[in-house]
GROMACS .gro file of C-alpha atoms in nm:
model
  208
    1MET     CA    1  18.452  13.655 -32.595
    2LEU     CA    2  18.296  13.315 -32.670
    3ALA     CA    3  18.059  13.353 -32.375
    4ALA     CA    4  17.950  13.695 -32.497
    5MET     CA    5  17.884  13.559 -32.846
    6ALA     CA    6  17.683  13.270 -32.704
    7THR     CA    7  17.476  13.513 -32.497
    8LEU     CA    8  17.415  13.729 -32.805
    9ARG     CA    9  17.306  13.427 -33.010
   10GLU     CA   10  17.067  13.320 -32.736
   11ALA     CA   11  16.920  13.670 -32.719
   12GLN     CA   12  16.876  13.672 -33.096
   13LYS     CA   13  16.700  13.336 -33.083
   14GLU     CA   14  16.464  13.461 -32.814
   15MET     CA   15  16.392  13.775 -33.016
   16THR     CA   16  16.318  13.572 -33.331
   17ARG     CA   17  16.084  13.345 -33.136
   18LYS     CA   18  15.907  13.647 -32.986
   19LEU     CA   19  15.867  13.805 -33.331
   20LEU     CA   20  15.714  13.484 -33.467
   21LEU     CA   21  15.469  13.464 -33.175
   22ASP     CA   22  15.377  13.832 -33.212
   23ALA     CA   23  15.328  13.799 -33.587
   24GLY     CA   24  15.126  13.480 -33.550
   25LEU     CA   25  14.886  13.635 -33.298
   26ASP     CA   26  14.846  13.956 -33.500
   27LEU     CA   27  14.766  13.761 -33.818
   28PHE     CA   28  14.534  13.516 -33.644
   29VAL     CA   29  14.335  13.814 -33.514
   30SER     CA   30  14.335  14.017 -33.837
   31LYS     CA   31  14.312  13.742 -34.103
   32GLY     CA   32  14.180  13.447 -33.908
   33TYR     CA   33  14.361  13.128 -33.806
   34ALA     CA   34  14.242  12.920 -34.102
   35THR     CA   35  14.358  13.164 -34.371
   36THR     CA   36  14.693  13.248 -34.211
   37LYS     CA   37  14.981  13.050 -34.363
   38VAL     CA   38  15.322  12.973 -34.218
   39ASP     CA   39  15.475  13.187 -34.495
   40ASP     CA   40  15.255  13.479 -34.384
   41ILE     CA   41  15.380  13.453 -34.027
   42ALA     CA   42  15.744  13.420 -34.130
   43SER     CA   43  15.719  13.719 -34.365
   44ALA     CA   44  15.548  13.937 -34.103
   45ALA     CA   45  15.822  13.846 -33.855
   46GLY     CA   46  16.089  13.943 -34.106
   47THR     CA   47  16.224  13.593 -34.145
   48THR     CA   48  16.179  13.280 -34.359
   49ARG     CA   49  15.968  12.967 -34.367
   50VAL     CA   50  16.279  12.762 -34.284
   51THR     CA   51  16.341  12.974 -33.975
   52PHE     CA   52  15.978  12.935 -33.866
   53TYR     CA   53  16.012  12.557 -33.869
   54ALA     CA   54  16.331  12.581 -33.668
   55TYR     CA   55  16.121  12.720 -33.384
   56PHE     CA   56  15.778  12.564 -33.436
   57PRO     CA   57  15.704  12.230 -33.610
   58SER     CA   58  15.367  12.367 -33.725
   59LYS     CA   59  15.115  12.650 -33.695
   60VAL     CA   60  14.941  12.440 -33.428
   61ASP     CA   61  15.258  12.442 -33.217
   62LEU     CA   62  15.277  12.819 -33.238
   63MET     CA   63  14.916  12.837 -33.119
   64LYS     CA   64  15.003  12.601 -32.833
   65ALA     CA   65  15.287  12.830 -32.730
   66LEU     CA   66  15.059  13.133 -32.735
   67ILE     CA   67  14.823  12.957 -32.495
   68SER     CA   68  15.069  12.776 -32.267
   69GLU     CA   69  15.310  13.067 -32.234
   70ARG     CA   70  15.138  13.397 -32.292
   71LEU     CA   71  14.775  13.328 -32.206
   72ASN     CA   72  14.861  13.133 -31.892
   73ALA     CA   73  15.104  13.406 -31.784
   74ALA     CA   74  14.836  13.673 -31.833
   75LEU     CA   75  14.599  13.470 -31.613
   76ASP     CA   76  14.858  13.386 -31.345
   77ARG     CA   77  14.834  13.017 -31.430
   78VAL     CA   78  15.137  12.812 -31.324
   79PRO     CA   79  15.237  12.450 -31.400
   80SER     CA   80  15.046  12.191 -31.199
   81PRO     CA   81  15.121  11.818 -31.167
   82GLU     CA   82  14.749  11.748 -31.119
   83HIS     CA   83  14.608  11.906 -31.435
   84GLY     CA   84  14.856  12.092 -31.654
   85SER     CA   85  14.826  12.438 -31.502
   86THR     CA   86  14.651  12.600 -31.210
   87GLU     CA   87  14.556  12.943 -31.078
   88ARG     CA   88  14.597  12.909 -30.705
   89GLU     CA   89  14.392  13.219 -30.625
   90LEU     CA   90  14.093  13.078 -30.812
   91VAL     CA   91  14.113  12.756 -30.609
   92ALA     CA   92  14.129  12.960 -30.288
   93VAL     CA   93  13.836  13.183 -30.389
   94VAL     CA   94  13.614  12.884 -30.470
   95GLU     CA   95  13.715  12.712 -30.147
   96ASP     CA   96  13.615  13.026 -29.955
   97GLY     CA   97  13.291  13.049 -30.153
   98SER     CA   98  13.177  13.387 -30.023
   99ARG     CA   99  12.997  13.627 -30.253
  100GLU     CA  100  13.252  13.898 -30.171
  101ARG     CA  101  13.557  13.687 -30.263
  102ILE     CA  102  13.393  13.563 -30.583
  103ARG     CA  103  13.302  13.915 -30.697
  104ALA     CA  104  13.647  14.050 -30.613
  105TRP     CA  105  13.813  13.771 -30.815
  106LEU     CA  106  13.579  13.821 -31.110
  107ALA     CA  107  13.644  14.196 -31.100
  108THR     CA  108  14.021  14.143 -31.106
  109THR     CA  109  13.991  13.890 -31.386
  110SER     CA  110  13.770  14.123 -31.592
  111GLU     CA  111  14.050  14.382 -31.593
  112ARG     CA  112  14.257  14.139 -31.801
  113TRP     CA  113  13.991  14.055 -32.060
  114ASP     CA  114  14.120  14.303 -32.319
  115VAL     CA  115  14.465  14.142 -32.291
  116ILE     CA  116  14.351  13.780 -32.308
  117ARG     CA  117  14.070  13.821 -32.562
  118PRO     CA  118  14.295  13.798 -32.872
  119TYR     CA  119  14.424  13.463 -32.745
  120THR     CA  120  14.093  13.310 -32.639
  121THR     CA  121  13.901  13.436 -32.942
  122THR     CA  122  14.169  13.309 -33.180
  123ALA     CA  123  14.186  12.972 -33.006
  124THR     CA  124  13.807  12.936 -33.023
  125GLU     CA  125  13.798  13.024 -33.391
  126ALA     CA  126  14.090  12.792 -33.466
  127ALA     CA  127  13.923  12.506 -33.278
  128ALA     CA  128  13.634  12.519 -33.525
  129VAL     CA  129  13.862  12.427 -33.815
  130ASP     CA  130  14.153  12.240 -33.655
  131PRO     CA  131  14.092  11.929 -33.441
  132ALA     CA  132  14.433  11.967 -33.276
  133ILE     CA  133  14.341  12.313 -33.152
  134ARG     CA  134  14.000  12.183 -33.039
  135VAL     CA  135  14.180  11.930 -32.820
  136LEU     CA  136  14.419  12.199 -32.697
  137LEU     CA  137  14.138  12.439 -32.607
  138ASP     CA  138  13.939  12.166 -32.433
  139GLU     CA  139  14.246  12.073 -32.228
  140TRP     CA  140  14.303  12.436 -32.133
  141LEU     CA  141  13.941  12.487 -32.026
  142ASN     CA  142  13.954  12.160 -31.833
  143GLU     CA  143  14.251  12.292 -31.636
  144ALA     CA  144  14.043  12.590 -31.521
  145ILE     CA  145  13.746  12.361 -31.454
  146GLY     CA  146  13.981  12.151 -31.244
  147ASP     CA  147  14.071  12.456 -31.034
  148VAL     CA  148  13.706  12.520 -30.951
  149LYS     CA  149  13.647  12.155 -30.867
  150ASP     CA  150  13.958  12.152 -30.648
  151GLY     CA  151  13.815  12.445 -30.454
  152LEU     CA  152  13.479  12.273 -30.412
  153ASP     CA  153  13.652  11.950 -30.305
  154ARG     CA  154  13.861  12.134 -30.045
  155ALA     CA  155  13.549  12.300 -29.907
  156ASP     CA  156  13.356  11.972 -29.931
  157ARG     CA  157  13.068  12.179 -30.070
  158PHE     CA  158  12.775  12.032 -30.265
  159PRO     CA  159  12.732  11.661 -30.341
  160ALA     CA  160  13.059  11.526 -30.481
  161ALA     CA  161  12.889  11.393 -30.793
  162THR     CA  162  12.779  11.743 -30.897
  163ARG     CA  163  13.104  11.933 -30.840
  164HIS     CA  164  13.258  11.875 -31.180
  165PHE     CA  165  12.938  11.973 -31.358
  166ARG     CA  166  12.909  12.289 -31.149
  167SER     CA  167  13.268  12.372 -31.240
  168VAL     CA  168  13.199  12.318 -31.611
  169ILE     CA  169  12.904  12.559 -31.596
  170ALA     CA  170  13.103  12.827 -31.411
  171ILE     CA  171  13.409  12.823 -31.638
  172ASN     CA  172  13.223  12.801 -31.968
  173GLU     CA  173  13.000  13.088 -31.860
  174LEU     CA  174  13.305  13.296 -31.765
  175ASP     CA  175  13.485  13.209 -32.089
  176HIS     CA  176  13.187  13.317 -32.301
  177VAL     CA  177  13.143  13.646 -32.116
  178ALA     CA  178  13.517  13.721 -32.121
  179ARG     CA  179  13.535  13.665 -32.497
  180ASN     CA  180  13.222  13.856 -32.592
  181TRP     CA  181  13.134  14.125 -32.336
  182THR     CA  182  13.232  14.487 -32.390
  183PRO     CA  183  13.072  14.791 -32.222
  184GLY     CA  184  12.706  14.800 -32.320
  185THR     CA  185  12.700  14.450 -32.471
  186TRP     CA  186  12.378  14.271 -32.378
  187GLY     CA  187  12.253  14.598 -32.229
  188VAL     CA  188  12.474  14.597 -31.919
  189GLY     CA  189  12.766  14.807 -31.802
  190HIS     CA  190  13.072  14.677 -31.619
  191ASP     CA  191  12.933  14.681 -31.265
  192GLU     CA  192  12.599  14.532 -31.372
  193MET     CA  193  12.779  14.259 -31.564
  194LEU     CA  194  12.989  14.175 -31.257
  195ASP     CA  195  12.683  14.176 -31.031
  196VAL     CA  196  12.495  13.929 -31.251
  197LEU     CA  197  12.800  13.710 -31.315
  198THR     CA  198  12.872  13.703 -30.941
  199GLU     CA  199  12.511  13.608 -30.870
  200SER     CA  200  12.536  13.321 -31.117
  201TRP     CA  201  12.870  13.195 -30.984
  202PHE     CA  202  12.756  13.228 -30.624
  203GLY     CA  203  12.442  13.032 -30.703
  204SER     CA  204  12.626  12.746 -30.872
  205ILE     CA  205  12.950  12.717 -30.671
  206GLY     CA  206  12.925  12.958 -30.373
  207ARG     CA  207  12.892  12.900 -30.000
  208HIS     CA  208  12.528  12.934 -29.894
   0.00000   0.00000   0.00000
């Protein structure tokens, strides 16, 4: 009986936390991060300000959870002792460096853009008004940059001094396209977008 009650309480806690995360993301997208208040999130989740603070010390911490848990899960990023999180397939693709592997990875990643866009767009907007989110977003992008550099290091491709810079270019380019491209944006369809993005990635980090 006690075990069943404990299990029920744990399930209720998880549900409340999920509702707060869902409400936070929805409001950040619809109202904007800066104008969304803790009370707004709590009300939308059907709970109270006191309950919100029992789960998250601040709005920033809720944003951190959205990135570290949900965004990383959507991108197959797992904890890494080297730099926070890693996507092993990205490291392997960069190490291989072939045009075919790069395009295939970009194509797979592009299928998730609609899912991840609310998170990345919200984080980018929040970073403009909240220094803590700016640091968080920079750290997250640096983890992806680290994956690309790891792949280049493993392949021992390009002068070592340029590998980090090449990785910065590749990831920031991908991030911008993933946040802003929709069919027809900038005059290109899906396949054309992938062709040009592949050409750019292959030129900066690929195996020639």
